[in-house]
Amino acid sequence: AQKITQTQPGMFVQEKEAVTLDCTYDTSDQSYGLFWYKQPSSGEMIFLIYQGSYDEQNATEGRYSLNFQKARKSANLVISASQLGDSAMYFCAMREAAYSGAGSYQLTFGKGTKLSVIP
Amino acid sequence: GAGVSQSPSNKVTEKGKDVELRCDPISGHTALYWYRQSLGQGLEFLIYFQGNSAPDKSGLPSDRFSAERTGGSVSTLTIQRTQQEDSAVYLCASSTQVDAYNSPLHFGNGTRLTVT
C-alpha cells in the first residue's frame, strides 16, 4: 500500500482564492512527521510546513496551513490568498520514527499535485 | 548560510559512460540523502548516509549505482555504464539528524542527467 496518497494530479485556483491540496497517509507508527514541499518549474524542492503526529494544533506558516486530521490520517495543505507564484508541484511527505529496514528514516513522498493559479 | 549545493546542474552523457554527481550538504548536517525524480514523477529514495556510513543501500536501482561520503560532508553518487533509463533529476538533501522524524530535509537544486 502507498504510504502517501495525493489524489489530485492537477488543480486550478483563481488568484486571491484559497485552495486545499489533499494528502492521506498510511503508517502504524505513533511518532511521525508530515511535510509539504513546493517544487516550481525551476526544480528546487522548497520546504513549506511541518506537522508532528503529537501536535494538537494545526501548523501554520504564513499563507500555508495544514489541516491535520489524525484519525482520518489526512494532512491537507491549505493555501490562502493564492498568488501567481504559487503555481508549482506540491508534494506531501512523511517521515516515520521507527527504524524499518530498507530506506529507514527516509522522507517518503506522494506523487504530487500540480497547482495552477489563474489570473 | 549556504544551502545544499549540487554539481553539475546539468549533465549530458553518452550511453555506456560513467558519471559522478556531487553533493555538498549544509554545514553540520550529519544526515545526507539521495533521491531520483524521473520526468513528471515523484521522488524515489536511493540511499542515505549517517556521517560517512551508508547503513542501507537497498534503494539503489542496480549495482551500477554507488555512493560515498567523505569527511562527513561531501557525497558523490556514481553511475557506471549509464543507460537511457538513468535519465532523471538526481536530488540531494541533508538534515540535522537521521532519526529525527520532525526534522525536514533540505534539498539542493538537483542534477539533471540526460543519457543519449
Coordinates of N, CA and C in Angstrom, one line a residue:
Chain A
A1 N 0.8 -1.2 0.0 CA 0.0 0.0 0.0 C 0.9 1.2 0.0
Q2 N 0.4 2.3 -0.7 CA 1.2 3.5 -0.7 C 1.1 4.2 0.6
K3 N 2.3 4.7 1.0 CA 2.3 5.4 2.3 C 1.7 6.8 2.2
I4 N 1.9 7.5 1.1 CA 1.4 8.8 0.9 C 0.5 8.8 -0.4
T5 N -0.7 9.3 -0.3 CA -1.6 9.4 -1.4 C -2.0 10.8 -1.7
Q6 N -1.8 11.3 -2.8 CA -2.3 12.6 -3.3 C -3.2 12.3 -4.5
T7 N -4.5 12.5 -4.3 CA -5.4 12.1 -5.3 C -5.7 13.1 -6.4
Q8 N -5.2 14.3 -6.2 CA -5.4 15.3 -7.2 C -4.1 15.5 -8.1
P9 N -4.1 15.0 -9.3 CA -2.9 15.2 -10.1 C -2.8 16.7 -10.5
G10 N -3.9 17.4 -10.7 CA -3.8 18.8 -11.1 C -5.0 19.6 -10.5
M11 N -4.7 20.8 -10.1 CA -5.7 21.7 -9.5 C -5.6 23.1 -10.1
F12 N -6.7 23.8 -10.3 CA -6.7 25.1 -10.7 C -7.3 26.0 -9.6
V13 N -6.8 27.2 -9.4 CA -7.4 28.1 -8.5 C -7.3 29.5 -9.0
Q14 N -8.3 30.3 -8.7 CA -8.3 31.7 -9.1 C -7.4 32.5 -8.2
E15 N -6.6 33.4 -8.7 CA -5.8 34.3 -7.9 C -6.6 34.9 -6.8
K16 N -6.0 34.9 -5.6 CA -6.6 35.5 -4.4 C -7.6 34.6 -3.7
E17 N -7.9 33.4 -4.3 CA -8.8 32.5 -3.7 C -7.9 31.5 -2.8
A18 N -8.6 30.8 -1.9 CA -7.9 29.7 -1.2 C -8.1 28.4 -1.9
V19 N -7.1 27.5 -1.6 CA -7.1 26.2 -2.3 C -6.7 25.1 -1.3
T20 N -7.2 24.0 -1.3 CA -6.9 22.9 -0.5 C -6.3 21.7 -1.3
L21 N -5.1 21.3 -1.0 CA -4.5 20.1 -1.6 C -4.5 18.9 -0.7
D22 N -5.1 17.8 -1.2 CA -5.3 16.7 -0.3 C -4.1 15.8 -0.2
C23 N -4.0 15.2 1.0 CA -3.0 14.2 1.3 C -3.5 13.2 2.4
T24 N -3.4 12.0 2.1 CA -3.7 10.9 3.1 C -2.4 10.1 3.2
Y25 N -2.3 9.5 4.4 CA -1.0 8.8 4.7 C -1.4 7.5 5.4
D26 N -0.4 6.6 5.4 CA -0.6 5.3 6.0 C 0.6 4.9 6.8
T27 N 0.5 4.7 8.1 CA 1.6 4.3 9.0 C 1.0 3.6 10.2
S28 N 1.8 2.8 10.7 CA 1.5 2.1 12.0 C 2.3 2.7 13.2
D29 N 3.2 3.7 12.8 CA 3.9 4.3 13.9 C 3.0 5.3 14.6
Q30 N 3.4 5.5 15.9 CA 2.7 6.6 16.7 C 3.4 7.9 16.5
S31 N 4.7 7.8 16.2 CA 5.5 9.0 16.1 C 5.9 9.2 14.6
Y32 N 5.5 10.3 14.0 CA 5.9 10.6 12.6 C 5.7 12.1 12.4
G33 N 6.3 12.5 11.3 CA 6.2 13.9 10.9 C 5.6 13.9 9.4
L34 N 4.9 15.0 9.2 CA 4.3 15.2 7.9 C 4.8 16.5 7.3
F35 N 5.2 16.5 6.1 CA 5.8 17.7 5.5 C 5.1 18.0 4.1
W36 N 5.1 19.2 3.8 CA 4.8 19.7 2.4 C 5.9 20.4 1.8
Y37 N 6.2 20.1 0.5 CA 7.2 20.7 -0.3 C 6.6 21.3 -1.5
K38 N 7.2 22.4 -2.0 CA 6.8 23.0 -3.2 C 7.9 22.9 -4.2
Q39 N 7.6 22.5 -5.4 CA 8.6 22.4 -6.5 C 8.2 23.2 -7.7
P40 N 8.7 24.4 -7.8 CA 8.4 25.2 -9.0 C 9.1 24.6 -10.3
S41 N 8.8 25.2 -11.4 CA 9.3 24.7 -12.6 C 10.8 24.7 -12.7
S42 N 11.4 25.5 -11.8 CA 12.9 25.5 -11.8 C 13.5 24.3 -11.2
G43 N 12.7 23.5 -10.5 CA 13.1 22.2 -10.0 C 13.5 22.1 -8.5
E44 N 13.7 23.2 -7.9 CA 14.2 23.1 -6.5 C 13.0 22.6 -5.6
M45 N 13.3 22.0 -4.5 CA 12.3 21.5 -3.6 C 12.4 22.4 -2.4
I46 N 11.3 23.1 -2.1 CA 11.2 24.1 -1.1 C 10.3 23.6 0.0
F47 N 10.9 23.5 1.2 CA 10.1 23.0 2.4 C 9.2 24.1 2.8
L48 N 7.9 23.7 3.0 CA 6.8 24.7 3.3 C 6.4 24.6 4.8
I49 N 6.1 23.4 5.2 CA 5.4 23.3 6.5 C 5.5 21.9 7.1
Y50 N 5.5 21.8 8.4 CA 5.7 20.6 9.1 C 4.6 20.4 10.1
Q51 N 4.1 19.1 10.3 CA 3.1 18.8 11.3 C 3.6 17.5 12.0
G52 N 3.8 17.5 13.3 CA 4.1 16.3 14.0 C 2.9 15.5 14.5
S53 N 3.1 14.3 14.6 CA 1.9 13.4 15.0 C 1.3 13.7 16.3
Y54 N 2.1 14.3 17.2 CA 1.6 14.6 18.5 C 1.2 16.1 18.7
D55 N 1.3 16.8 17.6 CA 0.9 18.2 17.7 C -0.6 18.3 17.7
E56 N -1.2 19.0 18.6 CA -2.6 19.1 18.7 C -3.2 20.3 17.9
Q57 N -2.3 21.3 17.7 CA -2.7 22.4 16.9 C -2.3 22.2 15.4
N58 N -3.1 22.7 14.5 CA -2.7 22.6 13.1 C -1.6 23.6 12.9
A59 N -0.6 23.2 12.1 CA 0.6 24.0 11.8 C 0.2 25.1 10.8
T60 N 0.8 26.3 11.0 CA 0.6 27.4 10.1 C 2.0 28.1 9.8
E61 N 2.1 28.5 8.6 CA 3.3 29.2 8.2 C 2.9 30.2 7.1
G62 N 2.7 31.5 7.6 CA 2.2 32.5 6.6 C 0.9 32.1 6.0
R63 N 0.9 32.1 4.7 CA -0.3 31.7 3.9 C -0.6 30.2 3.9
Y64 N 0.3 29.4 4.4 CA 0.1 28.0 4.4 C -0.4 27.5 5.8
S65 N -1.3 26.6 5.7 CA -1.7 25.9 6.9 C -2.0 24.5 6.6
L66 N -1.9 23.6 7.6 CA -2.0 22.2 7.4 C -3.2 21.8 8.2
N67 N -4.2 21.2 7.5 CA -5.4 20.7 8.2 C -5.2 19.2 8.5
F68 N -4.8 19.0 9.8 CA -4.3 17.7 10.3 C -5.5 17.0 10.9
Q69 N -5.9 15.9 10.3 CA -7.0 15.0 10.9 C -6.4 13.7 11.2
K70 N -5.9 13.5 12.4 CA -5.1 12.3 12.7 C -5.9 11.0 12.6
A71 N -7.2 11.0 13.0 CA -8.0 9.8 13.0 C -8.3 9.4 11.5
R72 N -8.4 10.3 10.7 CA -8.6 10.1 9.3 C -7.3 9.9 8.5
K73 N -6.2 10.1 9.2 CA -4.9 10.1 8.5 C -4.8 11.0 7.3
S74 N -5.2 12.2 7.5 CA -5.1 13.2 6.4 C -4.4 14.4 6.9
A75 N -3.7 15.0 5.9 CA -2.8 16.2 6.2 C -2.9 17.1 5.0
N76 N -4.0 17.8 4.9 CA -4.3 18.6 3.7 C -3.6 20.0 3.9
L77 N -3.0 20.4 2.8 CA -2.4 21.7 2.7 C -3.4 22.8 2.3
V78 N -3.5 23.9 3.0 CA -4.4 25.0 2.6 C -3.5 26.2 2.3
I79 N -3.7 26.7 1.1 CA -3.0 27.9 0.7 C -4.1 29.0 0.6
S80 N -3.9 30.0 1.4 CA -4.9 31.1 1.4 C -4.4 32.2 0.4
A81 N -5.3 33.0 -0.1 CA -5.0 34.1 -1.0 C -3.9 33.8 -2.0
S82 N -4.3 32.8 -2.9 CA -3.3 32.3 -3.9 C -2.7 33.4 -4.7
Q83 N -1.4 33.2 -5.0 CA -0.7 34.2 -5.9 C -0.2 33.4 -7.1
L84 N 0.1 34.2 -8.2 CA 0.6 33.5 -9.4 C 1.9 32.7 -9.1
G85 N 2.7 33.2 -8.2 CA 3.9 32.5 -7.9 C 3.7 31.2 -7.1
D86 N 2.5 30.9 -6.8 CA 2.2 29.6 -6.1 C 2.0 28.5 -7.1
S87 N 2.0 28.8 -8.4 CA 1.9 27.8 -9.4 C 3.1 26.9 -9.4
A88 N 2.9 25.6 -9.1 CA 4.0 24.7 -8.9 C 3.5 23.3 -8.6
M89 N 4.4 22.3 -8.5 CA 4.1 21.0 -8.0 C 4.2 21.0 -6.5
Y90 N 3.2 20.4 -5.8 CA 3.2 20.3 -4.4 C 3.3 18.8 -3.9
F91 N 4.2 18.5 -3.1 CA 4.4 17.2 -2.6 C 4.2 17.1 -1.1
C92 N 3.4 16.1 -0.7 CA 3.2 15.7 0.7 C 4.2 14.6 1.0
A93 N 4.7 14.6 2.2 CA 5.8 13.6 2.5 C 5.7 13.3 4.0
M94 N 6.1 12.1 4.3 CA 6.1 11.6 5.7 C 7.4 11.0 6.1
R95 N 7.8 11.3 7.4 CA 9.0 10.7 7.9 C 8.6 10.0 9.2
E96 N 8.9 8.7 9.3 CA 8.5 7.9 10.4 C 9.6 7.7 11.4
A97 N 9.3 7.5 12.6 CA 10.3 7.5 13.7 C 11.0 6.1 13.8
A98 N 10.2 5.1 13.5 CA 10.7 3.8 13.8 C 11.7 3.3 12.7
Y99 N 12.7 2.6 13.1 CA 13.6 2.1 12.1 C 12.9 0.9 11.4
S100 N 12.8 1.0 10.1 CA 12.0 0.0 9.5 C 12.8 -0.7 8.3
G101 N 14.0 -0.8 8.4 CA 14.8 -1.6 7.4 C 15.1 -0.7 6.2
A102 N 14.8 -1.2 5.1 CA 15.2 -0.5 3.8 C 14.7 0.9 3.8
G103 N 15.6 1.8 3.5 CA 15.2 3.2 3.4 C 14.8 3.8 4.7
S104 N 15.3 3.3 5.8 CA 14.9 3.9 7.1 C 15.1 5.3 7.2
Y105 N 14.2 6.0 7.9 CA 14.3 7.4 8.2 C 14.1 8.3 7.0
Q106 N 13.9 7.6 5.8 CA 13.8 8.5 4.7 C 12.5 9.3 4.7
L107 N 12.4 10.3 3.9 CA 11.2 11.0 3.6 C 10.5 10.3 2.5
T108 N 9.3 9.9 2.7 CA 8.5 9.2 1.7 C 7.5 10.2 1.1
F109 N 7.6 10.3 -0.3 CA 6.8 11.3 -1.0 C 5.6 10.7 -1.7
G110 N 4.5 11.6 -1.8 CA 3.4 11.3 -2.7 C 3.8 11.6 -4.1
K111 N 2.9 11.4 -5.0 CA 3.2 11.7 -6.4 C 3.0 13.1 -6.8
G112 N 2.4 13.9 -5.9 CA 2.4 15.3 -6.2 C 1.1 15.8 -6.8
T113 N 0.8 17.1 -6.6 CA -0.3 17.8 -7.2 C 0.2 19.0 -7.9
K114 N -0.2 19.2 -9.2 CA 0.3 20.4 -9.9 C -0.8 21.4 -9.8
L115 N -0.4 22.5 -9.1 CA -1.3 23.6 -8.9 C -1.1 24.7 -9.9
S116 N -2.1 25.2 -10.5 CA -2.0 26.3 -11.5 C -2.9 27.4 -11.0
V117 N -2.3 28.6 -10.8 CA -3.1 29.8 -10.3 C -3.4 30.6 -11.5
I118 N -4.7 30.9 -11.7 CA -5.2 31.6 -12.9 C -5.4 33.1 -12.5
P119 N -4.9 34.0 -13.3 CA -5.0 35.4 -13.0 C -6.5 35.9 -13.1
Chain B
G1 N 22.9 31.4 5.7 CA 24.0 30.4 5.4 C 23.8 29.7 4.1
A2 N 24.8 29.0 3.6 CA 24.7 28.3 2.3 C 23.7 27.1 2.5
G3 N 23.0 26.8 1.4 CA 22.2 25.6 1.4 C 22.9 24.4 0.8
V4 N 22.2 23.4 0.4 CA 22.7 22.2 -0.2 C 23.2 22.6 -1.6
S5 N 24.4 22.2 -1.9 CA 24.9 22.6 -3.3 C 25.2 21.3 -4.0
Q6 N 24.7 21.3 -5.3 CA 24.9 20.1 -6.1 C 25.6 20.5 -7.4
S7 N 26.4 19.7 -7.9 CA 27.1 19.9 -9.2 C 27.3 18.6 -9.9
P8 N 27.3 18.7 -11.3 CA 26.9 19.8 -12.1 C 25.4 20.0 -12.0
S9 N 24.9 21.1 -12.5 CA 23.4 21.3 -12.5 C 22.8 20.5 -13.7
N10 N 23.6 20.4 -14.8 CA 23.1 19.6 -15.9 C 24.3 18.8 -16.4
K11 N 23.9 17.5 -16.8 CA 25.0 16.6 -17.3 C 24.4 15.8 -18.5
V12 N 25.0 15.9 -19.7 CA 24.6 15.1 -20.8 C 25.7 14.1 -21.0
T13 N 25.4 12.9 -21.1 CA 26.4 11.9 -21.3 C 25.9 10.8 -22.3
E14 N 26.9 10.1 -22.9 CA 26.6 9.1 -23.9 C 26.3 7.8 -23.1
K15 N 25.4 7.0 -23.6 CA 25.1 5.7 -23.1 C 26.4 4.9 -22.9
G16 N 26.6 4.3 -21.8 CA 27.8 3.5 -21.5 C 28.9 4.2 -20.8
K17 N 28.8 5.5 -20.7 CA 29.8 6.3 -20.0 C 29.5 6.3 -18.5
D18 N 30.5 6.6 -17.7 CA 30.3 6.7 -16.2 C 30.1 8.2 -15.9
V19 N 29.3 8.5 -14.9 CA 29.1 9.9 -14.4 C 29.2 10.0 -12.9
E20 N 29.7 11.1 -12.4 CA 29.8 11.4 -11.0 C 29.0 12.6 -10.7
L21 N 28.1 12.5 -9.7 CA 27.3 13.7 -9.3 C 27.7 14.0 -7.8
R22 N 27.8 15.3 -7.6 CA 28.4 15.7 -6.3 C 27.4 16.5 -5.5
C23 N 27.4 16.3 -4.2 CA 26.5 17.0 -3.3 C 27.3 17.5 -2.1
D24 N 27.2 18.8 -1.8 CA 27.8 19.4 -0.6 C 26.7 19.8 0.3
P25 N 26.5 19.1 1.4 CA 25.3 19.4 2.3 C 25.5 20.7 3.1
I26 N 24.5 21.0 3.8 CA 24.5 22.2 4.7 C 25.5 21.8 5.9
S27 N 26.4 22.8 6.2 CA 27.4 22.5 7.2 C 26.7 22.1 8.5
G28 N 27.3 21.0 9.1 CA 26.8 20.5 10.3 C 25.7 19.5 10.2
H29 N 25.1 19.3 9.0 CA 24.1 18.3 8.8 C 24.8 16.9 8.7
T30 N 24.4 16.0 9.6 CA 25.0 14.7 9.6 C 24.3 13.7 8.7
A31 N 23.1 13.9 8.4 CA 22.3 13.0 7.5 C 22.3 13.6 6.1
L32 N 22.5 12.7 5.1 CA 22.5 13.1 3.7 C 21.8 12.0 3.0
Y33 N 20.9 12.5 2.0 CA 20.1 11.6 1.3 C 20.2 11.9 -0.2
W34 N 20.1 10.8 -1.0 CA 20.0 10.9 -2.5 C 18.6 10.4 -2.9
Y35 N 18.0 11.2 -3.8 CA 16.7 10.8 -4.4 C 16.8 11.0 -5.9
R36 N 15.9 10.3 -6.6 CA 15.9 10.4 -8.1 C 14.4 10.8 -8.4
Q37 N 14.3 11.7 -9.4 CA 13.0 12.1 -9.8 C 12.9 12.0 -11.3
S38 N 12.2 11.0 -11.8 CA 12.0 10.9 -13.3 C 11.0 11.9 -13.7
L39 N 10.9 12.2 -15.0 CA 10.1 13.2 -15.6 C 8.6 13.0 -15.1
G40 N 8.1 14.1 -14.5 CA 6.7 14.1 -14.1 C 6.4 13.1 -13.0
Q41 N 7.4 12.6 -12.3 CA 7.1 11.6 -11.2 C 7.5 12.2 -9.9
G42 N 7.1 11.4 -8.9 CA 7.5 11.8 -7.5 C 9.0 11.4 -7.3
L43 N 9.4 11.5 -6.0 CA 10.8 11.3 -5.7 C 11.0 9.8 -5.2
E44 N 12.0 9.2 -5.8 CA 12.4 7.8 -5.5 C 13.6 7.9 -4.6
F45 N 13.5 7.3 -3.4 CA 14.7 7.2 -2.5 C 15.8 6.3 -3.0
L46 N 17.0 6.7 -2.9 CA 18.1 5.9 -3.4 C 19.0 5.4 -2.2
I47 N 19.5 6.3 -1.4 CA 20.4 6.0 -0.3 C 20.5 7.1 0.7
Y48 N 20.9 6.7 1.9 CA 21.1 7.8 2.9 C 22.4 7.5 3.6
F49 N 23.0 8.6 4.2 CA 24.2 8.5 4.9 C 24.0 9.1 6.3
Q50 N 24.6 8.4 7.3 CA 24.7 8.9 8.6 C 26.2 9.1 8.8
G51 N 26.7 10.3 8.8 CA 28.1 10.5 8.8 C 28.6 10.0 7.5
N52 N 29.7 9.2 7.5 CA 30.3 8.6 6.3 C 29.7 7.2 6.0
S53 N 28.8 6.7 6.9 CA 28.3 5.4 6.7 C 27.0 5.4 6.0
A54 N 26.8 4.4 5.1 CA 25.5 4.2 4.4 C 24.9 2.9 4.9
P55 N 24.1 2.9 6.0 CA 23.6 1.6 6.5 C 22.7 0.8 5.6
D56 N 22.1 1.5 4.7 CA 21.2 0.8 3.8 C 21.3 1.3 2.4
K57 N 21.7 0.4 1.5 CA 21.9 0.8 0.1 C 20.8 0.1 -0.8
S58 N 19.8 -0.4 -0.2 CA 18.8 -1.2 -1.0 C 18.0 -0.4 -1.9
G59 N 18.0 1.0 -1.7 CA 17.2 1.8 -2.6 C 17.9 2.1 -4.0
L60 N 19.2 1.7 -4.0 CA 19.9 1.9 -5.3 C 19.4 0.9 -6.3
P61 N 19.0 1.4 -7.6 CA 18.3 0.6 -8.5 C 19.1 -0.6 -9.1
S62 N 20.4 -0.5 -9.1 CA 21.2 -1.6 -9.7 C 22.6 -1.4 -9.2
D63 N 23.5 -2.4 -9.4 CA 24.8 -2.4 -9.0 C 25.7 -1.4 -9.8
R64 N 25.1 -0.8 -10.8 CA 25.8 0.3 -11.5 C 25.9 1.6 -10.7
F65 N 25.0 1.6 -9.7 CA 24.9 2.8 -8.8 C 25.7 2.6 -7.5
S66 N 26.5 3.6 -7.2 CA 27.2 3.6 -5.9 C 27.3 5.0 -5.4
A67 N 27.6 5.1 -4.1 CA 27.7 6.4 -3.5 C 28.7 6.3 -2.3
E68 N 29.3 7.4 -2.1 CA 30.2 7.5 -0.9 C 30.1 8.9 -0.4
R69 N 30.6 9.0 0.9 CA 30.6 10.3 1.6 C 31.9 10.3 2.4
T70 N 32.6 11.4 2.3 CA 33.9 11.6 3.0 C 33.9 12.7 3.9
G71 N 34.6 12.6 5.0 CA 34.7 13.7 6.0 C 33.3 14.1 6.6
G72 N 32.3 13.2 6.5 CA 31.0 13.6 7.0 C 30.4 14.8 6.3
S73 N 30.9 15.0 5.1 CA 30.4 16.2 4.3 C 30.0 15.8 2.9
V74 N 30.9 16.1 2.0 CA 30.6 15.9 0.5 C 30.3 14.5 0.2
S75 N 29.3 14.3 -0.7 CA 28.9 13.0 -1.1 C 29.0 12.9 -2.7
T76 N 29.4 11.8 -3.2 CA 29.4 11.6 -4.6 C 28.5 10.4 -5.0
L77 N 27.6 10.6 -5.9 CA 26.8 9.5 -6.5 C 27.4 9.1 -7.8
T78 N 27.8 7.9 -8.0 CA 28.5 7.4 -9.3 C 27.5 6.5 -10.0
I79 N 27.3 6.7 -11.3 CA 26.6 5.8 -12.1 C 27.5 5.3 -13.2
Q80 N 27.7 4.0 -13.2 CA 28.6 3.4 -14.2 C 27.8 2.9 -15.4
R81 N 28.4 2.9 -16.5 CA 27.8 2.4 -17.7 C 26.4 2.9 -17.9
T82 N 26.2 4.2 -17.9 CA 24.9 4.8 -17.9 C 24.0 4.2 -19.0
Q83 N 22.7 4.1 -18.7 CA 21.7 3.7 -19.6 C 20.7 4.8 -19.8
Q84 N 19.9 4.8 -20.8 CA 18.9 5.8 -21.1 C 17.9 6.0 -20.0
E85 N 17.6 4.8 -19.3 CA 16.6 4.9 -18.2 C 17.1 5.6 -17.0
D86 N 18.4 5.9 -17.0 CA 19.0 6.6 -15.8 C 18.7 8.1 -16.0
S87 N 18.3 8.5 -17.1 CA 18.0 10.0 -17.3 C 16.9 10.4 -16.3
A88 N 17.2 11.4 -15.5 CA 16.4 11.9 -14.4 C 17.0 13.1 -13.7
V89 N 16.3 13.6 -12.8 CA 16.9 14.7 -11.9 C 17.3 13.9 -10.6
Y90 N 18.6 14.1 -10.2 CA 19.1 13.5 -9.0 C 19.2 14.6 -8.0
L91 N 18.4 14.4 -6.9 CA 18.3 15.4 -5.8 C 19.1 14.9 -4.6
C92 N 19.8 15.8 -4.0 CA 20.5 15.5 -2.7 C 19.8 16.3 -1.6
A93 N 19.7 15.8 -0.5 CA 19.1 16.5 0.7 C 19.9 16.2 1.9
S94 N 19.9 17.2 2.8 CA 20.6 16.9 4.1 C 19.6 17.3 5.3
S95 N 20.0 16.8 6.4 CA 19.1 17.0 7.6 C 20.0 17.0 8.8
T96 N 19.6 17.6 9.9 CA 20.4 17.6 11.1 C 20.6 16.2 11.7
Q97 N 19.6 15.4 11.6 CA 19.7 14.0 12.2 C 19.0 13.0 11.3
V98 N 19.4 11.8 11.3 CA 18.8 10.7 10.6 C 17.5 10.3 11.3
D99 N 17.6 10.2 12.6 CA 16.5 9.6 13.3 C 15.5 10.6 14.0
A100 N 15.5 11.8 13.5 CA 14.6 12.8 14.0 C 13.4 13.0 13.0
Y101 N 12.3 12.4 13.4 CA 11.2 12.4 12.4 C 10.6 13.8 12.2
N102 N 11.0 14.8 13.1 CA 10.4 16.1 13.0 C 11.4 17.0 12.3
S103 N 12.5 16.5 11.7 CA 13.5 17.3 11.1 C 13.3 17.3 9.6
P104 N 13.0 18.4 8.9 CA 12.8 18.4 7.5 C 14.1 18.1 6.7
L105 N 14.0 17.7 5.5 CA 15.1 17.5 4.6 C 15.2 18.8 3.8
H106 N 16.4 19.3 3.7 CA 16.7 20.5 2.9 C 17.4 20.0 1.6
F107 N 16.8 20.4 0.4 CA 17.2 19.8 -0.8 C 18.1 20.8 -1.6
G108 N 19.0 20.3 -2.4 CA 19.7 21.0 -3.4 C 18.8 21.2 -4.6
N109 N 19.4 21.9 -5.6 CA 18.6 22.2 -6.8 C 18.7 21.0 -7.8
G110 N 19.5 20.0 -7.5 CA 19.4 18.8 -8.3 C 20.4 18.8 -9.5
T111 N 20.7 17.7 -10.0 CA 21.5 17.5 -11.2 C 20.6 16.8 -12.2
R112 N 20.4 17.5 -13.4 CA 19.6 16.9 -14.4 C 20.5 16.1 -15.3
L113 N 20.3 14.8 -15.3 CA 21.1 13.9 -16.1 C 20.4 13.4 -17.3
T114 N 21.0 13.6 -18.5 CA 20.4 13.1 -19.7 C 21.4 12.2 -20.4
V115 N 21.0 10.9 -20.6 CA 21.8 9.9 -21.3 C 21.3 9.7 -22.7
T116 N 22.2 10.0 -23.6 CA 21.8 10.0 -25.0 C 22.2 8.7 -25.7

